[in-house]
Amino acid sequence: RAKESGRGCQRVYEAGMELVMQQRRELERDLRMALALGEFALHYQPVVDMARDRITSFEALLRWCSPTRGQVPPAEFIPFAEEVGLMPEIGDWVLRTACREAAGWPEPVKVSVNLSTTQFRLPDLVHRVTAALEETGLGADRLELEVTETAMIDDVQGAAAILGELRALGIQIAMDDFGTGYSSLSFLRNLPFTRIKIDRSFVKDLGTKPEAAAIVRAVTGLCDSLGVSATAEGVETERQVAMLRAEGCPEVQGYFISRPCPAGEVADWIAAFASSRRGEPGEGALRD
Ligand code: C2E
Ligand code: MG
Ligand code: MG
Ligand code: MG
């Protein structure tokens, strides 16, 4: 009997595995098609310097609108695309599209592009980046690349060399989600970052956990001394803005400033921001 029910379990397990494999094959096929059929788009979310009252950059965030699956969040398909080796190709598309769309924005507004771990490890990464710049005519000083600690942890020296090459071209480098990975001080010392993005988990805890405020203060202080900009991610309330300011972090990004918006709305957003600075109609919440 036990043997029989064991076989039953085995069959259920095999059927389950087969289903998972089937779903993965379908997702992979759909992702390959998505690129060819133009189902991807970039949305852009501004980063604003509150103290200087100006837009620093817009971060490009990948969106997949599938005719059969609907809007698929990047957290669901990017890790999978990494796994099946599609990320270099999708990443190239992101780079080219972001550079092309940003080339039409007023200077000196930059565009920030997220690099996945596999993309960061490509031996010809620098070439892929310069190709996107050349193809689109975007100045290297208007491109910022966002990398996470996980992408660099295995080979800090190798990462330092690649980032150094990109910096030498005039490209800015941001460390994304700072504080969630292995965030060691040696990263800050040995890698040529121009910006640290403080992860939104710290911002979320600002009002309730004194440690969060202490960490934000310490990180922004350190960034200041190192000549690196600090940006707080995931800012959702005016109170968080005030607290971040008090802790010395004037650069913010989050739903309180703006949700990520389609490429076609960026120019309007920039114009509305500029007129709010002059105190004209449309005055935003960003003024003191
Ligand atoms: P990330 O680079 O840390 O991007 C920030 C994420 O937080 C975005 O989610 C953004 O929409 C969301 N966010 C912004 N402000 C707020 C806020 O005030 N509150 C909350 N709760 N969330 C906020 P999204 O677009 O779903 O992207 C998730 C992650 O997927 C990104 O995290 C990034 O790691 C990855 N990703 C997105 N686009 C790309 C891409 O083009 N290439 C690569 N390699 N990764 C990407
Ligand atoms: Mg990012
Ligand atoms: Mg981030
Ligand atoms: Mg994050």
mmCIF file of C-alpha atoms and ligand atoms in Angstrom:
data_model
loop_
_atom_site.group_PDB
_atom_site.id
_atom_site.type_symbol
_atom_site.label_atom_id
_atom_site.label_comp_id
_atom_site.label_asym_id
_atom_site.label_seq_id
_atom_site.Cartn_x
_atom_site.Cartn_y
_atom_site.Cartn_z
ATOM 1 C CA ARG A 1 0.000 0.000 0.000
ATOM 2 C CA ALA A 2 2.683 2.416 1.060
ATOM 3 C CA LYS A 3 4.482 1.537 -2.129
ATOM 4 C CA GLU A 4 1.394 2.253 -4.185
ATOM 5 C CA SER A 5 0.717 5.643 -2.585
ATOM 6 C CA GLY A 6 4.421 6.400 -3.038
ATOM 7 C CA ARG A 7 4.018 5.814 -6.755
ATOM 8 C CA GLY A 8 0.928 8.032 -6.719
ATOM 9 C CA CYS A 9 2.906 10.852 -5.150
ATOM 10 C CA GLN A 10 5.628 10.343 -7.679
ATOM 11 C CA ARG A 11 3.098 10.714 -10.498
ATOM 12 C CA VAL A 12 1.612 13.880 -8.992
ATOM 13 C CA TYR A 13 5.114 15.232 -8.535
ATOM 14 C CA GLU A 14 6.055 14.453 -12.117
ATOM 15 C CA ALA A 15 2.856 16.043 -13.405
ATOM 16 C CA GLY A 16 3.602 19.126 -11.289
ATOM 17 C CA MET A 17 7.151 19.327 -12.592
ATOM 18 C CA GLU A 18 5.930 18.928 -16.144
ATOM 19 C CA LEU A 19 3.484 21.799 -15.615
ATOM 20 C CA VAL A 20 6.203 24.044 -14.191
ATOM 21 C CA MET A 21 8.515 23.217 -17.086
ATOM 22 C CA GLN A 22 5.718 23.866 -19.544
ATOM 23 C CA GLN A 23 4.985 27.262 -17.959
ATOM 24 C CA ARG A 24 8.655 28.174 -18.071
ATOM 25 C CA ARG A 25 8.897 27.248 -21.750
ATOM 26 C CA GLU A 26 5.852 29.403 -22.470
ATOM 27 C CA LEU A 27 7.250 32.333 -20.516
ATOM 28 C CA GLU A 28 10.561 32.057 -22.335
ATOM 29 C CA ARG A 29 8.796 31.916 -25.712
ATOM 30 C CA ASP A 30 6.601 34.917 -24.799
ATOM 31 C CA LEU A 31 9.622 36.913 -23.623
ATOM 32 C CA ARG A 32 11.483 36.236 -26.868
ATOM 33 C CA MET A 33 8.386 37.293 -28.807
ATOM 34 C CA ALA A 34 7.963 40.385 -26.629
ATOM 35 C CA LEU A 35 11.224 41.788 -27.836
ATOM 36 C CA ALA A 36 10.411 41.097 -31.482
ATOM 37 C CA LEU A 37 6.818 42.365 -31.242
ATOM 38 C CA GLY A 38 7.630 45.560 -29.363
ATOM 39 C CA GLU A 39 5.738 44.720 -26.171
ATOM 40 C CA PHE A 40 8.368 46.332 -23.960
ATOM 41 C CA ALA A 41 8.346 49.988 -22.982
ATOM 42 C CA LEU A 42 10.296 52.149 -20.590
ATOM 43 C CA HIS A 43 8.649 54.256 -17.943
ATOM 44 C CA TYR A 44 10.609 57.038 -16.302
ATOM 45 C CA GLN A 45 10.683 58.176 -12.700
ATOM 46 C CA PRO A 46 12.339 61.472 -11.741
ATOM 47 C CA VAL A 47 15.037 61.936 -9.124
ATOM 48 C CA VAL A 48 14.847 65.423 -7.662
ATOM 49 C CA ASP A 49 17.360 67.480 -5.714
ATOM 50 C CA MET A 50 15.165 69.300 -3.198
ATOM 51 C CA ALA A 51 17.852 71.651 -1.917
ATOM 52 C CA ARG A 52 18.861 72.880 -5.354
ATOM 53 C CA ASP A 53 15.298 72.555 -6.579
ATOM 54 C CA ARG A 54 16.206 70.723 -9.752
ATOM 55 C CA ILE A 55 15.734 67.466 -11.592
ATOM 56 C CA THR A 56 18.793 65.233 -11.441
ATOM 57 C CA SER A 57 17.680 62.420 -13.697
ATOM 58 C CA PHE A 58 14.921 60.075 -14.751
ATOM 59 C CA GLU A 59 15.314 56.384 -14.021
ATOM 60 C CA ALA A 60 14.261 54.061 -16.836
ATOM 61 C CA LEU A 61 12.057 51.221 -15.579
ATOM 62 C CA LEU A 62 11.181 48.347 -17.883
ATOM 63 C CA ARG A 63 7.519 47.542 -18.505
ATOM 64 C CA TRP A 64 6.145 44.493 -20.285
ATOM 65 C CA CYS A 65 2.610 44.725 -21.578
ATOM 66 C CA SER A 66 1.779 41.250 -22.841
ATOM 67 C CA PRO A 67 -1.391 40.714 -24.908
ATOM 68 C CA THR A 68 -2.060 37.461 -23.043
ATOM 69 C CA ARG A 69 -0.551 38.107 -19.594
ATOM 70 C CA GLY A 70 -1.301 41.815 -19.189
ATOM 71 C CA GLN A 71 1.181 44.036 -17.343
ATOM 72 C CA VAL A 72 3.926 41.801 -15.990
ATOM 73 C CA PRO A 73 5.980 43.398 -13.169
ATOM 74 C CA PRO A 74 9.762 43.460 -13.756
ATOM 75 C CA ALA A 75 10.336 41.562 -10.501
ATOM 76 C CA GLU A 76 8.523 38.627 -12.144
ATOM 77 C CA PHE A 77 10.190 38.481 -15.529
ATOM 78 C CA ILE A 78 13.655 40.033 -15.116
ATOM 79 C CA PRO A 79 15.043 37.309 -12.804
ATOM 80 C CA PHE A 80 13.666 34.707 -15.221
ATOM 81 C CA ALA A 81 15.117 36.497 -18.252
ATOM 82 C CA GLU A 82 18.464 36.493 -16.420
ATOM 83 C CA GLU A 83 18.179 32.755 -15.842
ATOM 84 C CA VAL A 84 17.412 31.817 -19.430
ATOM 85 C CA GLY A 85 20.057 34.106 -20.859
ATOM 86 C CA LEU A 86 17.757 36.713 -22.390
ATOM 87 C CA MET A 87 18.930 39.629 -20.291
ATOM 88 C CA PRO A 88 21.845 40.733 -22.449
ATOM 89 C CA GLU A 89 19.494 41.198 -25.383
ATOM 90 C CA ILE A 90 16.715 42.844 -23.358
ATOM 91 C CA GLY A 91 19.337 44.962 -21.596
ATOM 92 C CA ASP A 92 20.701 46.198 -24.912
ATOM 93 C CA TRP A 93 17.197 47.181 -25.929
ATOM 94 C CA VAL A 94 16.752 49.068 -22.636
ATOM 95 C CA LEU A 95 20.071 50.880 -23.058
ATOM 96 C CA ARG A 96 19.404 51.935 -26.639
ATOM 97 C CA THR A 97 15.808 52.955 -25.974
ATOM 98 C CA ALA A 98 16.665 54.928 -22.822
ATOM 99 C CA CYS A 99 19.518 56.766 -24.571
ATOM 100 C CA ARG A 100 17.386 57.532 -27.613
ATOM 101 C CA GLU A 101 14.461 58.858 -25.556
ATOM 102 C CA ALA A 102 16.724 60.854 -23.231
ATOM 103 C CA ALA A 103 18.534 62.477 -26.146
ATOM 104 C CA GLY A 104 15.403 64.606 -26.604
ATOM 105 C CA TRP A 105 15.294 65.890 -23.020
ATOM 106 C CA PRO A 106 16.672 69.297 -22.043
ATOM 107 C CA GLU A 107 20.221 69.269 -20.668
ATOM 108 C CA PRO A 108 21.523 68.546 -18.129
ATOM 109 C CA VAL A 109 18.750 66.075 -17.171
ATOM 110 C CA LYS A 110 20.277 62.597 -17.115
ATOM 111 C CA VAL A 111 18.836 59.151 -17.672
ATOM 112 C CA SER A 112 19.552 56.296 -15.258
ATOM 113 C CA VAL A 113 19.594 52.745 -16.602
ATOM 114 C CA ASN A 114 19.541 49.645 -14.395
ATOM 115 C CA LEU A 115 22.103 46.986 -15.242
ATOM 116 C CA SER A 116 21.319 43.395 -14.332
ATOM 117 C CA THR A 117 23.967 41.126 -12.833
ATOM 118 C CA THR A 118 24.506 39.119 -16.022
ATOM 119 C CA GLN A 119 24.682 42.302 -18.065
ATOM 120 C CA PHE A 120 27.275 43.730 -15.723
ATOM 121 C CA ARG A 121 29.413 40.611 -16.180
ATOM 122 C CA LEU A 122 29.383 40.662 -19.981
ATOM 123 C CA PRO A 123 32.960 40.942 -21.237
ATOM 124 C CA ASP A 124 31.864 43.465 -23.881
ATOM 125 C CA LEU A 125 29.667 45.584 -21.585
ATOM 126 C CA VAL A 126 31.657 48.761 -22.201
ATOM 127 C CA HIS A 127 31.329 48.279 -25.946
ATOM 128 C CA ARG A 128 27.570 47.713 -25.660
ATOM 129 C CA VAL A 129 27.205 50.930 -23.672
ATOM 130 C CA THR A 130 29.320 53.045 -26.013
ATOM 131 C CA ALA A 131 27.447 51.593 -29.006
ATOM 132 C CA ALA A 132 24.144 52.779 -27.490
ATOM 133 C CA LEU A 133 25.597 56.256 -26.913
ATOM 134 C CA GLU A 134 27.013 56.511 -30.419
ATOM 135 C CA GLU A 135 23.871 55.224 -32.056
ATOM 136 C CA THR A 136 21.656 57.720 -30.249
ATOM 137 C CA GLY A 137 23.975 60.692 -29.914
ATOM 138 C CA LEU A 138 23.416 60.971 -26.159
ATOM 139 C CA GLY A 139 26.390 62.494 -24.348
ATOM 140 C CA ALA A 140 28.145 60.079 -21.996
ATOM 141 C CA ASP A 141 27.806 62.611 -19.164
ATOM 142 C CA ARG A 142 24.011 62.304 -19.422
ATOM 143 C CA LEU A 143 23.990 58.563 -18.814
ATOM 144 C CA GLU A 144 24.011 57.028 -15.362
ATOM 145 C CA LEU A 145 24.202 53.264 -14.867
ATOM 146 C CA GLU A 146 22.705 51.683 -11.737
ATOM 147 C CA VAL A 147 24.360 48.557 -10.385
ATOM 148 C CA THR A 148 23.629 46.540 -7.255
ATOM 149 C CA GLU A 149 26.052 45.160 -4.724
ATOM 150 C CA THR A 150 25.146 41.602 -5.746
ATOM 151 C CA ALA A 151 26.520 42.232 -9.218
ATOM 152 C CA MET A 152 29.914 43.144 -7.775
ATOM 153 C CA ILE A 153 30.321 40.985 -4.714
ATOM 154 C CA ASP A 154 32.106 38.069 -6.417
ATOM 155 C CA ASP A 155 34.800 40.137 -8.029
ATOM 156 C CA VAL A 156 35.259 43.592 -6.578
ATOM 157 C CA GLN A 157 38.534 44.165 -8.429
ATOM 158 C CA GLY A 158 37.008 43.224 -11.759
ATOM 159 C CA ALA A 159 34.030 45.470 -11.003
ATOM 160 C CA ALA A 160 36.372 48.334 -10.121
ATOM 161 C CA ALA A 161 38.120 47.970 -13.483
ATOM 162 C CA ILE A 162 34.880 47.994 -15.484
ATOM 163 C CA LEU A 163 33.377 50.878 -13.524
ATOM 164 C CA GLY A 164 36.656 52.756 -13.927
ATOM 165 C CA GLU A 165 36.459 52.344 -17.697
ATOM 166 C CA LEU A 166 32.862 53.602 -17.752
ATOM 167 C CA ARG A 167 33.756 56.555 -15.515
ATOM 168 C CA ALA A 168 36.663 57.440 -17.774
ATOM 169 C CA LEU A 169 34.149 57.794 -20.601
ATOM 170 C CA GLY A 170 32.215 60.296 -18.496
ATOM 171 C CA ILE A 171 29.379 57.947 -17.530
ATOM 172 C CA GLN A 172 27.965 58.253 -13.996
ATOM 173 C CA ILE A 173 27.646 55.189 -11.776
ATOM 174 C CA ALA A 174 25.051 54.700 -9.042
ATOM 175 C CA MET A 175 24.979 51.945 -6.452
ATOM 176 C CA ASP A 176 21.347 50.834 -6.322
ATOM 177 C CA ASP A 177 19.431 49.545 -3.277
ATOM 178 C CA PHE A 178 22.281 50.459 -0.944
ATOM 179 C CA GLY A 179 21.968 48.741 2.401
ATOM 180 C CA THR A 180 20.181 45.599 1.239
ATOM 181 C CA GLY A 181 23.185 43.574 0.128
ATOM 182 C CA TYR A 182 26.631 43.239 1.586
ATOM 183 C CA SER A 183 27.205 47.003 1.662
ATOM 184 C CA SER A 184 30.705 46.960 2.942
ATOM 185 C CA LEU A 185 32.657 50.153 3.359
ATOM 186 C CA SER A 186 35.353 48.743 1.097
ATOM 187 C CA PHE A 187 32.829 48.944 -1.763
ATOM 188 C CA LEU A 188 32.556 52.664 -1.219
ATOM 189 C CA ARG A 189 36.297 53.022 -0.990
ATOM 190 C CA ASN A 190 37.286 50.850 -3.926
ATOM 191 C CA LEU A 191 34.538 51.430 -6.458
ATOM 192 C CA PRO A 192 34.197 54.720 -8.338
ATOM 193 C CA PHE A 193 30.538 55.500 -7.641
ATOM 194 C CA THR A 194 29.110 58.925 -8.271
ATOM 195 C CA ARG A 195 25.844 58.234 -6.434
ATOM 196 C CA ILE A 196 24.489 56.000 -3.700
ATOM 197 C CA LYS A 197 20.794 55.146 -3.758
ATOM 198 C CA ILE A 198 19.616 54.439 -0.237
ATOM 199 C CA ASP A 199 17.159 51.561 -0.382
ATOM 200 C CA ARG A 200 13.520 52.314 0.214
ATOM 201 C CA SER A 201 13.370 50.007 3.256
ATOM 202 C CA PHE A 202 15.301 52.665 5.235
ATOM 203 C CA VAL A 203 12.992 55.412 4.043
ATOM 204 C CA LYS A 204 9.977 53.327 5.010
ATOM 205 C CA ASP A 205 11.283 52.950 8.581
ATOM 206 C CA LEU A 206 12.261 56.613 9.004
ATOM 207 C CA GLY A 207 9.259 57.626 11.090
ATOM 208 C CA THR A 208 9.216 54.547 13.320
ATOM 209 C CA LYS A 209 12.751 53.263 13.786
ATOM 210 C CA PRO A 210 15.439 55.636 15.068
ATOM 211 C CA GLU A 211 18.117 53.337 13.583
ATOM 212 C CA ALA A 212 16.822 54.074 10.093
ATOM 213 C CA ALA A 213 17.315 57.819 10.579
ATOM 214 C CA ALA A 214 20.756 57.197 12.068
ATOM 215 C CA ILE A 215 21.767 55.074 9.087
ATOM 216 C CA VAL A 216 20.480 57.628 6.575
ATOM 217 C CA ARG A 217 22.408 60.361 8.408
ATOM 218 C CA ALA A 218 25.602 58.284 8.503
ATOM 219 C CA VAL A 219 25.393 57.236 4.844
ATOM 220 C CA THR A 220 24.687 60.764 3.595
ATOM 221 C CA GLY A 221 27.517 62.096 5.762
ATOM 222 C CA LEU A 222 29.870 59.525 4.314
ATOM 223 C CA CYS A 223 28.721 60.299 0.771
ATOM 224 C CA ASP A 224 29.302 63.980 1.452
ATOM 225 C CA SER A 225 32.863 63.380 2.585
ATOM 226 C CA LEU A 226 33.551 61.115 -0.381
ATOM 227 C CA GLY A 227 32.067 63.611 -2.844
ATOM 228 C CA VAL A 228 29.327 61.186 -3.856
ATOM 229 C CA SER A 229 25.639 62.128 -4.234
ATOM 230 C CA ALA A 230 23.060 60.374 -2.081
ATOM 231 C CA THR A 231 19.508 59.667 -3.200
ATOM 232 C CA ALA A 232 16.725 58.235 -1.065
ATOM 233 C CA GLU A 233 14.475 55.752 -2.887
ATOM 234 C CA GLY A 234 10.792 55.096 -2.340
ATOM 235 C CA VAL A 235 9.827 58.442 -0.803
ATOM 236 C CA GLU A 236 6.055 58.407 -0.422
ATOM 237 C CA THR A 237 5.173 61.188 2.030
ATOM 238 C CA GLU A 238 5.946 64.819 2.726
ATOM 239 C CA ARG A 239 7.010 63.833 6.216
ATOM 240 C CA GLN A 240 9.668 61.507 4.795
ATOM 241 C CA VAL A 241 10.930 64.341 2.618
ATOM 242 C CA ALA A 242 11.254 66.577 5.680
ATOM 243 C CA MET A 243 13.032 63.880 7.666
ATOM 244 C CA LEU A 244 15.414 63.116 4.816
ATOM 245 C CA ARG A 245 16.241 66.786 4.537
ATOM 246 C CA ALA A 246 16.878 66.924 8.278
ATOM 247 C CA GLU A 247 19.225 63.946 7.961
ATOM 248 C CA GLY A 248 21.100 65.673 5.146
ATOM 249 C CA CYS A 249 19.737 63.764 2.145
ATOM 250 C CA PRO A 250 18.121 66.236 -0.253
ATOM 251 C CA GLU A 251 17.909 63.995 -3.332
ATOM 252 C CA VAL A 252 14.729 61.989 -3.427
ATOM 253 C CA GLN A 253 12.832 59.642 -5.696
ATOM 254 C CA GLY A 254 9.461 58.073 -5.071
ATOM 255 C CA TYR A 255 5.721 58.183 -5.508
ATOM 256 C CA PHE A 256 5.552 61.444 -3.511
ATOM 257 C CA ILE A 257 7.458 63.190 -6.307
ATOM 258 C CA SER A 258 6.085 61.130 -9.166
ATOM 259 C CA ARG A 259 5.201 57.596 -10.154
ATOM 260 C CA PRO A 260 7.125 56.253 -13.133
ATOM 261 C CA CYS A 261 5.473 57.700 -16.253
ATOM 262 C CA PRO A 262 5.467 56.830 -19.963
ATOM 263 C CA ALA A 263 8.208 58.354 -22.109
ATOM 264 C CA GLY A 264 5.706 60.682 -23.764
ATOM 265 C CA GLU A 265 4.962 62.423 -20.455
ATOM 266 C CA VAL A 266 8.535 63.226 -19.429
ATOM 267 C CA ALA A 267 8.781 66.507 -21.340
ATOM 268 C CA ASP A 268 5.519 67.750 -19.748
ATOM 269 C CA TRP A 269 6.766 66.750 -16.320
ATOM 270 C CA ILE A 270 9.991 68.691 -16.819
ATOM 271 C CA ALA A 271 8.045 71.743 -18.022
ATOM 272 C CA ALA A 272 5.611 71.567 -15.086
ATOM 273 C CA PHE A 273 8.526 71.278 -12.680
ATOM 274 C CA ALA A 274 10.253 74.289 -14.237
ATOM 275 C CA SER A 275 7.122 76.432 -13.986
ATOM 276 C CA SER A 276 6.540 75.385 -10.365
ATOM 277 C CA ARG A 277 10.071 76.628 -9.615
ATOM 278 C CA ARG A 278 9.119 80.034 -10.917
ATOM 279 C CA GLY A 279 6.070 79.990 -8.691
ATOM 280 C CA GLU A 280 3.768 79.988 -11.679
ATOM 281 C CA PRO A 281 0.494 78.099 -11.880
ATOM 282 C CA GLY A 282 1.107 74.407 -11.348
ATOM 283 C CA GLU A 283 3.269 75.131 -8.354
ATOM 284 C CA GLY A 284 4.307 71.808 -6.917
ATOM 285 C CA ALA A 285 4.832 70.502 -3.426
ATOM 286 C CA LEU A 286 8.557 70.732 -3.974
ATOM 287 C CA ARG A 287 9.029 74.358 -3.072
ATOM 288 C CA ASP A 288 10.067 75.411 0.404
HETATM 289 P P1 C2E B 1 14.923 49.583 -8.638
HETATM 290 O O1 C2E B 1 15.930 49.857 -9.678
HETATM 291 O O2 C2E B 1 15.355 49.725 -7.223
HETATM 292 O O3 C2E B 1 13.687 50.544 -8.972
HETATM 293 C C1 C2E B 1 12.842 51.094 -8.009
HETATM 294 C C2 C2E B 1 11.525 50.354 -7.931
HETATM 295 O O4 C2E B 1 10.738 50.924 -6.886
HETATM 296 C C3 C2E B 1 10.672 50.463 -9.191
HETATM 297 O O5 C2E B 1 9.883 49.270 -9.273
HETATM 298 C C4 C2E B 1 9.764 51.653 -8.869
HETATM 299 O O6 C2E B 1 8.569 51.678 -9.623
HETATM 300 C C5 C2E B 1 9.504 51.402 -7.416
HETATM 301 N N1 C2E B 1 9.182 52.638 -6.696
HETATM 302 C C6 C2E B 1 9.529 53.906 -6.992
HETATM 303 N N2 C2E B 1 9.067 54.777 -6.076
HETATM 304 C C7 C2E B 1 8.387 54.051 -5.158
HETATM 305 C C8 C2E B 1 7.667 54.389 -3.965
HETATM 306 O O7 C2E B 1 7.558 55.548 -3.556
HETATM 307 N N3 C2E B 1 7.104 53.359 -3.277
HETATM 308 C C9 C2E B 1 7.204 52.074 -3.705
HETATM 309 N N4 C2E B 1 6.595 51.132 -2.972
HETATM 310 N N5 C2E B 1 7.878 51.711 -4.821
HETATM 311 C C10 C2E B 1 8.465 52.699 -5.541
HETATM 312 P P2 C2E B 1 9.743 48.458 -10.624
HETATM 313 O O8 C2E B 1 9.618 49.390 -11.788
HETATM 314 O O9 C2E B 1 8.690 47.437 -10.415
HETATM 315 O O10 C2E B 1 11.152 47.750 -10.758
HETATM 316 C C11 C2E B 1 11.584 46.816 -9.809
HETATM 317 C C12 C2E B 1 13.034 46.447 -10.028
HETATM 318 O O11 C2E B 1 13.187 45.772 -11.292
HETATM 319 C C13 C2E B 1 13.981 47.643 -10.104
HETATM 320 O O12 C2E B 1 14.316 48.081 -8.810
HETATM 321 C C14 C2E B 1 15.149 47.036 -10.850
HETATM 322 O O13 C2E B 1 15.953 46.296 -9.978
HETATM 323 C C15 C2E B 1 14.452 46.082 -11.791
HETATM 324 N N6 C2E B 1 14.344 46.744 -13.116
HETATM 325 C C16 C2E B 1 13.391 47.566 -13.604
HETATM 326 N N7 C2E B 1 13.664 47.942 -14.862
HETATM 327 C C17 C2E B 1 14.835 47.349 -15.192
HETATM 328 C C18 C2E B 1 15.662 47.328 -16.374
HETATM 329 O O14 C2E B 1 15.398 48.001 -17.378
HETATM 330 N N8 C2E B 1 16.795 46.574 -16.321
HETATM 331 C C19 C2E B 1 17.153 45.864 -15.229
HETATM 332 N N9 C2E B 1 18.269 45.147 -15.256
HETATM 333 N N10 C2E B 1 16.418 45.852 -14.106
HETATM 334 C C20 C2E B 1 15.274 46.598 -14.082
HETATM 335 MG MG MG B 2 17.290 51.292 -9.945
HETATM 336 MG MG MG B 3 16.672 50.930 -6.411
HETATM 337 MG MG MG B 4 14.976 49.240 -4.736
#
